[in-house]
CSV table of N, CA and C and ligand atoms in Angstrom, one decimal:
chain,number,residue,atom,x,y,z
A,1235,UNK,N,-45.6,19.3,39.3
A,1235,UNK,CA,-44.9,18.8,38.1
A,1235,UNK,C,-43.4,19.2,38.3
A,1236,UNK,N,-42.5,18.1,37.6
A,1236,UNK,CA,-41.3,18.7,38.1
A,1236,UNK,C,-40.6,18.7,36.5
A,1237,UNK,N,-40.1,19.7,36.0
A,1237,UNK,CA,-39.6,20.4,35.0
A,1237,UNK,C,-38.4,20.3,34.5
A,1238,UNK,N,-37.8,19.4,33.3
A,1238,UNK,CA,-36.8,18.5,33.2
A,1238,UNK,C,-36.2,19.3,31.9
A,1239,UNK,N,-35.0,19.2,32.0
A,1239,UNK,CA,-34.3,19.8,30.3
A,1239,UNK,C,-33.1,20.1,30.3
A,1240,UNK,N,-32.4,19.2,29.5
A,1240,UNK,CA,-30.6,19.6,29.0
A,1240,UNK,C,-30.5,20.1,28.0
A,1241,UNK,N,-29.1,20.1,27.6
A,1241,UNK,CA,-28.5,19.9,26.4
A,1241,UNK,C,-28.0,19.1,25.9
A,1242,UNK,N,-27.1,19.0,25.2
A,1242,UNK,CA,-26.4,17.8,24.3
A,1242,UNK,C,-25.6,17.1,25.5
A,1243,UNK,N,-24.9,17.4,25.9
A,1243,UNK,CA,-23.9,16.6,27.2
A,1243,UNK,C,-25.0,16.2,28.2
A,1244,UNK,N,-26.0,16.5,28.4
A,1244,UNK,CA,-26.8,15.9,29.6
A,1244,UNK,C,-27.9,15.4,28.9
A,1245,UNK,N,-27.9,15.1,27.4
A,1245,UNK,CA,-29.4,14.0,27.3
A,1245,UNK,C,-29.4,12.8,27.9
A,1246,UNK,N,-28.5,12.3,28.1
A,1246,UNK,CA,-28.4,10.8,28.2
A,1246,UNK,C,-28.7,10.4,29.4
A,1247,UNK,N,-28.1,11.8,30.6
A,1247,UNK,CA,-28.8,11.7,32.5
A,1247,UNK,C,-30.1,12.0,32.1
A,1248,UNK,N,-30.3,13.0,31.3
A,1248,UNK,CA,-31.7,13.8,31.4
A,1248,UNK,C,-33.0,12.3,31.2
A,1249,UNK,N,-32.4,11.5,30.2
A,1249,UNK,CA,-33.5,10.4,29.8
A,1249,UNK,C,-33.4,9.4,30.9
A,1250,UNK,N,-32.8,8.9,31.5
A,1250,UNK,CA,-32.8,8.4,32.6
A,1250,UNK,C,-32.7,9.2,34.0
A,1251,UNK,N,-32.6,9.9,34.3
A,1251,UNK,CA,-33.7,10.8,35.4
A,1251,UNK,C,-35.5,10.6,34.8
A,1252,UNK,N,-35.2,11.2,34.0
A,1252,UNK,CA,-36.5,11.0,33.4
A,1252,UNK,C,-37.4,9.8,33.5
A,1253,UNK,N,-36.8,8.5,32.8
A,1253,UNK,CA,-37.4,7.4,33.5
A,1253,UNK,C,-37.7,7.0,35.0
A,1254,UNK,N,-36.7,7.1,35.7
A,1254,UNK,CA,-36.4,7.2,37.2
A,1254,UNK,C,-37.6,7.6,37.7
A,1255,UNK,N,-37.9,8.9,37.3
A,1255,UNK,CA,-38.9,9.6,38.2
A,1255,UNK,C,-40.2,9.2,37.7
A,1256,UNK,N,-40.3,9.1,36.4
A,1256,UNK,CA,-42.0,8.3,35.9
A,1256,UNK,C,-41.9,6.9,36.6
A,1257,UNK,N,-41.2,6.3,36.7
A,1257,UNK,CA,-41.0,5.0,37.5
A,1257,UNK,C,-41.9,5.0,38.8
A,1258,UNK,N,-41.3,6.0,39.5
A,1258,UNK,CA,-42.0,6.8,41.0
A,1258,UNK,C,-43.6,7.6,41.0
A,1259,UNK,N,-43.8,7.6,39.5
A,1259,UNK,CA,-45.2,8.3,39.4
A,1259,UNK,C,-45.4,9.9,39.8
A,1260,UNK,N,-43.4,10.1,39.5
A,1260,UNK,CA,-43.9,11.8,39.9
A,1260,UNK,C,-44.0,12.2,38.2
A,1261,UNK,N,-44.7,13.5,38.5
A,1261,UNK,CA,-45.4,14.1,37.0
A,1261,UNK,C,-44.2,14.9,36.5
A,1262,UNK,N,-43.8,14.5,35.5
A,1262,UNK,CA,-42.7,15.6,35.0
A,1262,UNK,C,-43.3,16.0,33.3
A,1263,UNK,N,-42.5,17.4,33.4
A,1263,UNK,CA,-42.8,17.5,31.7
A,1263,UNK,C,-41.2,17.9,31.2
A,1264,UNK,N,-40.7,17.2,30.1
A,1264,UNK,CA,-39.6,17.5,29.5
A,1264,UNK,C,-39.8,18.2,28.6
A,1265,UNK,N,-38.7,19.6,29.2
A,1265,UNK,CA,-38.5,21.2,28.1
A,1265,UNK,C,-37.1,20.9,26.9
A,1266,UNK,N,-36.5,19.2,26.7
A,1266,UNK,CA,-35.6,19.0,26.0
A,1266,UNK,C,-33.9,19.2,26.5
A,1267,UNK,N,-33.2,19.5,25.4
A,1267,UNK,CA,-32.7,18.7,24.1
A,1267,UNK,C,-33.9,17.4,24.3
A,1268,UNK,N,-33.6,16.6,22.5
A,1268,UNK,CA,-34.5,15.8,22.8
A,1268,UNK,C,-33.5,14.4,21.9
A,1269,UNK,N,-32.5,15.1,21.8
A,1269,UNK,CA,-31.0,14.4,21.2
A,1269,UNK,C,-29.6,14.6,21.6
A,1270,UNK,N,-28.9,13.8,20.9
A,1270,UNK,CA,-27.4,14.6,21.3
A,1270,UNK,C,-27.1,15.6,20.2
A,1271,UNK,N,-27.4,15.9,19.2
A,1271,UNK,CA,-27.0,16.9,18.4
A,1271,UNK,C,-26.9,18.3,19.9
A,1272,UNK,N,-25.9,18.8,19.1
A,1272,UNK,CA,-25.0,20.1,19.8
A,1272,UNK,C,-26.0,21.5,19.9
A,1273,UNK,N,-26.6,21.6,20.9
A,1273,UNK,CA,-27.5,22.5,21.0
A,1273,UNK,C,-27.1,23.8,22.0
A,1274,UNK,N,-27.5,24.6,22.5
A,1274,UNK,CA,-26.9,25.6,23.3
A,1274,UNK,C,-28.0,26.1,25.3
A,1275,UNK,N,-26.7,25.3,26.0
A,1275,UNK,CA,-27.9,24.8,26.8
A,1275,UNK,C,-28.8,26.5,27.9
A,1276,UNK,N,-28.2,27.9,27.3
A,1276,UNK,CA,-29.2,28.4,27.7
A,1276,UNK,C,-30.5,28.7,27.6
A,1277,UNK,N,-30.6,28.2,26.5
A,1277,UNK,CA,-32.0,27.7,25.6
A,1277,UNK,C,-33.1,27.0,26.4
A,1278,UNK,N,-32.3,26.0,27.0
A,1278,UNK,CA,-33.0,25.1,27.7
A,1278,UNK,C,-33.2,25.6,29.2
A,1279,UNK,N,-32.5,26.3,29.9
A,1279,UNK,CA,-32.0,26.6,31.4
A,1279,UNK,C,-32.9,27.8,31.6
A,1280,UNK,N,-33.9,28.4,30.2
A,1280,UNK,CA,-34.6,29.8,30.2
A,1280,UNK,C,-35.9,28.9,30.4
A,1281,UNK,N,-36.2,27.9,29.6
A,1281,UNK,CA,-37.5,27.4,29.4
A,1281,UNK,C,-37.7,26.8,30.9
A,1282,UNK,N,-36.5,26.0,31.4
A,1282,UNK,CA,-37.1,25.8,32.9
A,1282,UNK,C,-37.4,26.3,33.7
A,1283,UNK,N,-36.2,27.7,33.7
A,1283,UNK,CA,-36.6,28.6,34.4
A,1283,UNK,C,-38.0,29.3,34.7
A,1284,UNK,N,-38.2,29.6,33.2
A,1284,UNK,CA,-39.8,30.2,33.2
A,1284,UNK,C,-40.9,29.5,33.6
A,1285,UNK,N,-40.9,27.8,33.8
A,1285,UNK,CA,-41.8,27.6,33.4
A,1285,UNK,C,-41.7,27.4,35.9
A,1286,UNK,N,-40.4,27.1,36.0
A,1286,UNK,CA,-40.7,27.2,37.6
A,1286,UNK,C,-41.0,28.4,38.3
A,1287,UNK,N,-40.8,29.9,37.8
A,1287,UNK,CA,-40.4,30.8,38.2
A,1287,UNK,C,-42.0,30.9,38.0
A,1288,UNK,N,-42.7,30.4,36.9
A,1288,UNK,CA,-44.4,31.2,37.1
A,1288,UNK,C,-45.1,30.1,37.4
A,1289,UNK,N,-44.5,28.7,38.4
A,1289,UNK,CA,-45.3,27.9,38.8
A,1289,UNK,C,-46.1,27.2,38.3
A,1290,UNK,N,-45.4,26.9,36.9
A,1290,UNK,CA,-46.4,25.6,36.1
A,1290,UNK,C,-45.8,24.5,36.2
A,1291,UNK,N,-44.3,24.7,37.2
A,1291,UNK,CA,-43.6,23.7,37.6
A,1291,UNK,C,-43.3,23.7,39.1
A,1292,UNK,N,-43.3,22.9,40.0
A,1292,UNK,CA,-42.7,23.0,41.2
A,1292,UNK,C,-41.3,23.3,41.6
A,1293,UNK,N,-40.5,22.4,40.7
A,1293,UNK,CA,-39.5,22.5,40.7
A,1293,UNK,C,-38.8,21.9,39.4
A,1294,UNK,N,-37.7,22.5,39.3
A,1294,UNK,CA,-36.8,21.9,38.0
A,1294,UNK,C,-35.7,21.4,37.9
A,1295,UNK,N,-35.0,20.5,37.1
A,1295,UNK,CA,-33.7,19.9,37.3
A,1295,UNK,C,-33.2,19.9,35.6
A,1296,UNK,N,-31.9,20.4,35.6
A,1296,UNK,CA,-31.1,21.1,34.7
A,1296,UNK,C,-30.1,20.3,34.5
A,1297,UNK,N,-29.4,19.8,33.3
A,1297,UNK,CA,-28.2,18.7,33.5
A,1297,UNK,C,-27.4,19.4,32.0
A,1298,UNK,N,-26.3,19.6,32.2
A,1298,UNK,CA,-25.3,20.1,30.5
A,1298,UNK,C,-24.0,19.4,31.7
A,1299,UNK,N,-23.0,19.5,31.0
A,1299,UNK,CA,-21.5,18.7,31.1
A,1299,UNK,C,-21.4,19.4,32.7
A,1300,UNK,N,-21.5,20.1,33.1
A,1300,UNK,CA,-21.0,20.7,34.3
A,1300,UNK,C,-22.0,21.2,35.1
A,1301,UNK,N,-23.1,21.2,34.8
A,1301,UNK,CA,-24.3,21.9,35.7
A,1301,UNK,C,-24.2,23.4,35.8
A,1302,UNK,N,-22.9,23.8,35.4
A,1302,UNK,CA,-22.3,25.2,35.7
A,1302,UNK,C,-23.3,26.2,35.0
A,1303,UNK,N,-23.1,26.0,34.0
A,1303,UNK,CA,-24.1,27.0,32.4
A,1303,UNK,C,-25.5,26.9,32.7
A,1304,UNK,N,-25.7,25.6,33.2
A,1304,UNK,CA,-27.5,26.1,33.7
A,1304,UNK,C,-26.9,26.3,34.7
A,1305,UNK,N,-26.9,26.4,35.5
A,1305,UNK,CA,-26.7,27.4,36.7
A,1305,UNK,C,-26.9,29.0,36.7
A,1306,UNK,N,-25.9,29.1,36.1
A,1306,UNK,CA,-25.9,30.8,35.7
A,1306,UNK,C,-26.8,30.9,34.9
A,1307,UNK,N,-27.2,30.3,33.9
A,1307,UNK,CA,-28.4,30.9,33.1
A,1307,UNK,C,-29.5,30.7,33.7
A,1308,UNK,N,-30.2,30.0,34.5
A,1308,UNK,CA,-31.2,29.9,35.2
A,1308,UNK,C,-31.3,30.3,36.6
A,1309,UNK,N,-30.4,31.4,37.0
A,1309,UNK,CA,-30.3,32.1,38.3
A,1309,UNK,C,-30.2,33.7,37.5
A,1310,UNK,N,-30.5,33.8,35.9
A,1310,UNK,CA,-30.7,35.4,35.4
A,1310,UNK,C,-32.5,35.4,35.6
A,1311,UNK,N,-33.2,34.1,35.9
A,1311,UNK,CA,-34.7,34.7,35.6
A,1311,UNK,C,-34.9,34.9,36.8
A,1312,UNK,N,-35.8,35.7,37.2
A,1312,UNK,CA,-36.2,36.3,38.6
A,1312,UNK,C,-37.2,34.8,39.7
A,1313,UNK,N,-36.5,34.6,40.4
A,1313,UNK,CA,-37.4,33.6,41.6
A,1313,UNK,C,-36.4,32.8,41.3
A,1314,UNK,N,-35.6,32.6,40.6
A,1314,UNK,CA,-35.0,31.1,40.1
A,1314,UNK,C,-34.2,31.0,41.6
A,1315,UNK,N,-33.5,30.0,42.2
A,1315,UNK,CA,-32.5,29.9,43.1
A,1315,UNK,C,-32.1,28.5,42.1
A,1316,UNK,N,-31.4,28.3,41.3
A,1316,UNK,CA,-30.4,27.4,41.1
A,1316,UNK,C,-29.2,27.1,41.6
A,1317,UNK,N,-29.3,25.3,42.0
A,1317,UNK,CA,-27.6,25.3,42.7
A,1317,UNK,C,-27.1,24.1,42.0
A,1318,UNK,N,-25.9,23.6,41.6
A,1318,UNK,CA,-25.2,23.1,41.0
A,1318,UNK,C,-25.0,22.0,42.4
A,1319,UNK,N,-25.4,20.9,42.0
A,1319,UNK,CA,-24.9,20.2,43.5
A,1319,UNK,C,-23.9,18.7,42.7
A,1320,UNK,N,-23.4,17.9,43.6
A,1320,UNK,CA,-22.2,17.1,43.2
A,1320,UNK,C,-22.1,16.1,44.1
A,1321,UNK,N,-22.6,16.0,44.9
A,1321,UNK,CA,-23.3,14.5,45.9
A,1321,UNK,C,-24.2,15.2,46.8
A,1322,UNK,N,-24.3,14.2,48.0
A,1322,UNK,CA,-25.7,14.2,48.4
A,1322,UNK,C,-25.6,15.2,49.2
A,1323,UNK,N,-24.7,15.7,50.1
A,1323,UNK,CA,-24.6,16.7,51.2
A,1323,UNK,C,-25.0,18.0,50.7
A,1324,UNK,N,-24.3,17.9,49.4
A,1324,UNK,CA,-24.3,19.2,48.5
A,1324,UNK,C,-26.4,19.4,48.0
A,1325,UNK,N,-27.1,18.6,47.9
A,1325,UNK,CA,-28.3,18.7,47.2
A,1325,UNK,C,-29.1,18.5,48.9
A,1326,UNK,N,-28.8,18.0,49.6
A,1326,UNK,CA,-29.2,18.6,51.0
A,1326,UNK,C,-29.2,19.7,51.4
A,1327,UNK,N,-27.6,20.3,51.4
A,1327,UNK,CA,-28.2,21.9,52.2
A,1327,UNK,C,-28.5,22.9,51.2
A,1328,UNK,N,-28.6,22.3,49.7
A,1328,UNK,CA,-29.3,23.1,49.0
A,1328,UNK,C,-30.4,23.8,49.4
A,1329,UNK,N,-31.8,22.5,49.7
A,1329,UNK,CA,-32.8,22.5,49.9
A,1329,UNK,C,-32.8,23.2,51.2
A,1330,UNK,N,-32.4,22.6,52.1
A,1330,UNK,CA,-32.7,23.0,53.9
A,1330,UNK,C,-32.2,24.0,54.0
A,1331,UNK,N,-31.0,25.0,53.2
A,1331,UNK,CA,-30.5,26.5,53.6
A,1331,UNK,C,-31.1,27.3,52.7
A,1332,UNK,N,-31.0,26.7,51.1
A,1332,UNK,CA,-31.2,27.8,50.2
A,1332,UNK,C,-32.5,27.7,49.4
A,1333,UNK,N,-33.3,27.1,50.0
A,1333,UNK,CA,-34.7,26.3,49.4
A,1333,UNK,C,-34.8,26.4,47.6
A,1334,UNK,N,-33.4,25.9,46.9
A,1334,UNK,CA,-33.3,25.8,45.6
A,1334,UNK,C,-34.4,25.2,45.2
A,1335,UNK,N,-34.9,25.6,43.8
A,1335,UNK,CA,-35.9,25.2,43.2
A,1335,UNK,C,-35.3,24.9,41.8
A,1336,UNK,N,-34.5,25.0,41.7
A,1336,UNK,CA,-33.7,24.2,40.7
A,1336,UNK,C,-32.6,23.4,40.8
A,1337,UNK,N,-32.4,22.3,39.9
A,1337,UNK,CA,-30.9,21.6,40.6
A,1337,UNK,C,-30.4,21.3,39.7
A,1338,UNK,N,-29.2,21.5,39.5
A,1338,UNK,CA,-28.4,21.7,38.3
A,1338,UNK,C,-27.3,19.9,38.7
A,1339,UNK,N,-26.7,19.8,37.0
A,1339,UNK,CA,-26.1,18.6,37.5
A,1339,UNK,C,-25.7,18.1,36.2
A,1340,UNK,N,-24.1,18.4,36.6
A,1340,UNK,CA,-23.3,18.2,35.5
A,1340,UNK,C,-23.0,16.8,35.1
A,1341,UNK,N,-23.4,15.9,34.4
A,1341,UNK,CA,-23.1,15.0,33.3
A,1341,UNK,C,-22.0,14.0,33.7
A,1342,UNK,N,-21.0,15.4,33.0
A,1342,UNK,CA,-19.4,14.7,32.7
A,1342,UNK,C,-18.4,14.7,33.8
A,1343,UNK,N,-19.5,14.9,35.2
A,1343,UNK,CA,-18.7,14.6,36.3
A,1343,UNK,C,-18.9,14.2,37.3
A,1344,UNK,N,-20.4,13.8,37.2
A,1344,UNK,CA,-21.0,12.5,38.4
A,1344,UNK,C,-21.2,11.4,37.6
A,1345,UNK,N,-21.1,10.2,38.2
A,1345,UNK,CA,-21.9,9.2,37.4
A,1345,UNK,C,-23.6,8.5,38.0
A,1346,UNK,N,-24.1,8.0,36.8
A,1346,UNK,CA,-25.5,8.1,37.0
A,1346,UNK,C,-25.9,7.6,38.1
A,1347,UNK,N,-25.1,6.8,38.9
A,1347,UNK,CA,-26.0,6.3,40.3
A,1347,UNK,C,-26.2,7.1,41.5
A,1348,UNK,N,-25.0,8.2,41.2
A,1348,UNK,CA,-24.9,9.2,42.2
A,1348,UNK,C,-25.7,10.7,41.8
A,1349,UNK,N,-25.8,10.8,40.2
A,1349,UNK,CA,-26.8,11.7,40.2
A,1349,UNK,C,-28.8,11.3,40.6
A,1350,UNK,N,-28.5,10.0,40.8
A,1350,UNK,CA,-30.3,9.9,40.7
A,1350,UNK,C,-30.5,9.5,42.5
A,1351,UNK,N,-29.1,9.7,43.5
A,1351,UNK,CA,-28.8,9.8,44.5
A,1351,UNK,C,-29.3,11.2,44.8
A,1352,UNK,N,-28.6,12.1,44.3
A,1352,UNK,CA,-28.6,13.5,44.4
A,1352,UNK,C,-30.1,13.9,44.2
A,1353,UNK,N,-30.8,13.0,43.0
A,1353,UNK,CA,-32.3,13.6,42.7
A,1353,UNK,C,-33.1,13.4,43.4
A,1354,UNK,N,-33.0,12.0,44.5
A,1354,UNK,CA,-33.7,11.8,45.2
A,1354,UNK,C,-33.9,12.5,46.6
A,1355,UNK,N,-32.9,13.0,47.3
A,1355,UNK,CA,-32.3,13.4,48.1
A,1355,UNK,C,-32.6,15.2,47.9
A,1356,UNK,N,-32.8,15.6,47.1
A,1356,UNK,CA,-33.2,17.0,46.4
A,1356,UNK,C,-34.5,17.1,46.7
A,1357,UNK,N,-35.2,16.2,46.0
A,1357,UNK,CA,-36.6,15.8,45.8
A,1357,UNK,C,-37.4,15.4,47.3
A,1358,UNK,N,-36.6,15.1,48.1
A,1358,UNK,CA,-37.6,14.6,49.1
A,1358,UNK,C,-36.9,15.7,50.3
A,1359,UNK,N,-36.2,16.6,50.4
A,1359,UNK,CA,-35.4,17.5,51.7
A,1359,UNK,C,-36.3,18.7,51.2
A,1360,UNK,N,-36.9,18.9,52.8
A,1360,UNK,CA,-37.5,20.7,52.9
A,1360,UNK,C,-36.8,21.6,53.0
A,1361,UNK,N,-37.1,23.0,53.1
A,1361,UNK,CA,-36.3,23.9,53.4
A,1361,UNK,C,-36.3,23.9,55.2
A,1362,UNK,N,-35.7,24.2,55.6
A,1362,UNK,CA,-35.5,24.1,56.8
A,1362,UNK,C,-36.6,25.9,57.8
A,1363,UNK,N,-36.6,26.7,56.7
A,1363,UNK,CA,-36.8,27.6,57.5
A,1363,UNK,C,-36.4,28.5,58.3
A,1364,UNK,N,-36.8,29.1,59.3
A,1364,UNK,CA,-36.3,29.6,60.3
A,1364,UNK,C,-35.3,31.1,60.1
A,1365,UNK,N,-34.2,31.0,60.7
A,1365,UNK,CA,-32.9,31.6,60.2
A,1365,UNK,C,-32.9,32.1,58.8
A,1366,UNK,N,-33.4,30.6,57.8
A,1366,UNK,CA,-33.1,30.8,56.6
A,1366,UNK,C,-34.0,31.9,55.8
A,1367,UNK,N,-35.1,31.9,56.3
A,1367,UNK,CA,-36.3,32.3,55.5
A,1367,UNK,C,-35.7,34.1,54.9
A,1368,UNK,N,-34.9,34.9,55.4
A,1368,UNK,CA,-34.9,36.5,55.7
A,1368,UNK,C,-33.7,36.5,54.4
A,1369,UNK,N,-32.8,35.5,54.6
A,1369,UNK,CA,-31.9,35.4,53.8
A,1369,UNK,C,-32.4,34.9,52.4
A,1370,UNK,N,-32.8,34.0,52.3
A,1370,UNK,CA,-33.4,33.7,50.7
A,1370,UNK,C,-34.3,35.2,50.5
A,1371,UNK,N,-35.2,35.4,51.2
A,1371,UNK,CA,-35.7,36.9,50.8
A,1371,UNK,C,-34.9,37.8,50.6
A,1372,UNK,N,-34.0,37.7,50.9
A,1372,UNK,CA,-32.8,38.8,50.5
A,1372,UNK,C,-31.9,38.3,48.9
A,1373,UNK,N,-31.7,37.0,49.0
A,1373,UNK,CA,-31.9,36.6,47.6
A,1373,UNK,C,-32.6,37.3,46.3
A,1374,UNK,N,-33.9,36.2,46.6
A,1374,UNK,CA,-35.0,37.2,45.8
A,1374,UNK,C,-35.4,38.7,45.7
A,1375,UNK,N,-35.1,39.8,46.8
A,1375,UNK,CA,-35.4,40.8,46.6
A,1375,UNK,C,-34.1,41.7,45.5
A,1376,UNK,N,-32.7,41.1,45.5
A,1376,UNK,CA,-31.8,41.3,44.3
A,1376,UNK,C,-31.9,41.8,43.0
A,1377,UNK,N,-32.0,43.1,42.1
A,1377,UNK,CA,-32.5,43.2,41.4
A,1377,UNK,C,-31.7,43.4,40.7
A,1378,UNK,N,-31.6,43.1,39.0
A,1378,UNK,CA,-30.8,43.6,38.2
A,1378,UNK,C,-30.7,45.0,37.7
A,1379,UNK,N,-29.8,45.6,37.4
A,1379,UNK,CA,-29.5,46.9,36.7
A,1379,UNK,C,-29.0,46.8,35.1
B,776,RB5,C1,-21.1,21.7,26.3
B,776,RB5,O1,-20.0,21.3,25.6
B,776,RB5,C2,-20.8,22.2,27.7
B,776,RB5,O2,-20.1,23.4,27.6
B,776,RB5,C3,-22.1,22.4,28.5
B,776,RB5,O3,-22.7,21.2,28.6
B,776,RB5,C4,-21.9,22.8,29.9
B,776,RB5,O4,-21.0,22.1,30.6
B,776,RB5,C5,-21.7,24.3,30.2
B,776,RB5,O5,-21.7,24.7,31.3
């Protein structure tokens, strides 16, 4: 299941991703906004988090004006690797260096054919492995104070 949810500046990608991907018959569950009224998107960027971080989601995709705010807010829950990506190269070596499990994606600065570019391209790239594996473990082993 792949774990969907904005805020007010990203409902409008959020609902067309959304369709996109039910189109493809992949299973998503949407954690909201579920409007444009002005909401607060770490609200949303905790419920993805949680729900990828304990595996009731495979992965998650996060959208507010900048992808910035979920970003940061869904890189404070533990497992999270969120990356803000902005075309396709960028949502490639996401996956293949940093085996992101979240993908963040700002709104008010891609337009929709290149974010569902980016989703697909997210959605279908493995982590590559290797080299990388020691390093994301060093990611995850990070702890707050
Ligand atoms: C909302 O105005 C905006 O601040 C939010 O969508 C996001 O861009 C934050 O990073």
């Amino acid at each position: 299941m792949i774990a969907l949810g904005s805020d007010h500046a990203g409902f409008g990608l959020k609902e067309k991703i959304k369709q996109y991907l039910e189109k493809k018959g992949l299973e998503i569950k949407d954690y909201g906004c579920f409007s444009e009224e002005s909401v607060d998107y770490p609200d949303y960027a905790e419920k993805v988090a949680r729900a990828v971080s304990s595996n009731e989601a495979e992965k998650g995709i996060l959208i507010c004006g900048t992808g910035i705010g979920m970003s940061i807010a869904a890189n404070k829950v533990s497992g999270i690797r969120a990356a803000v990506c902005w075309d396709e190269k960028s949502a490639e070596m996401s996956r293949r260096h940093n085996d992101a499990n979240i993908l963040c994606i700002g709104a008010r600065l891609i337009d929709q054919e290149l974010a569902l570019k980016i989703v697909d391209i997210w959605l279908s790239t493995d982590f590559d492995g290797g080299r990388h594996v020691k390093r994301v473990k060093k990611i995850n082993a990070i702890t707050y104070e």
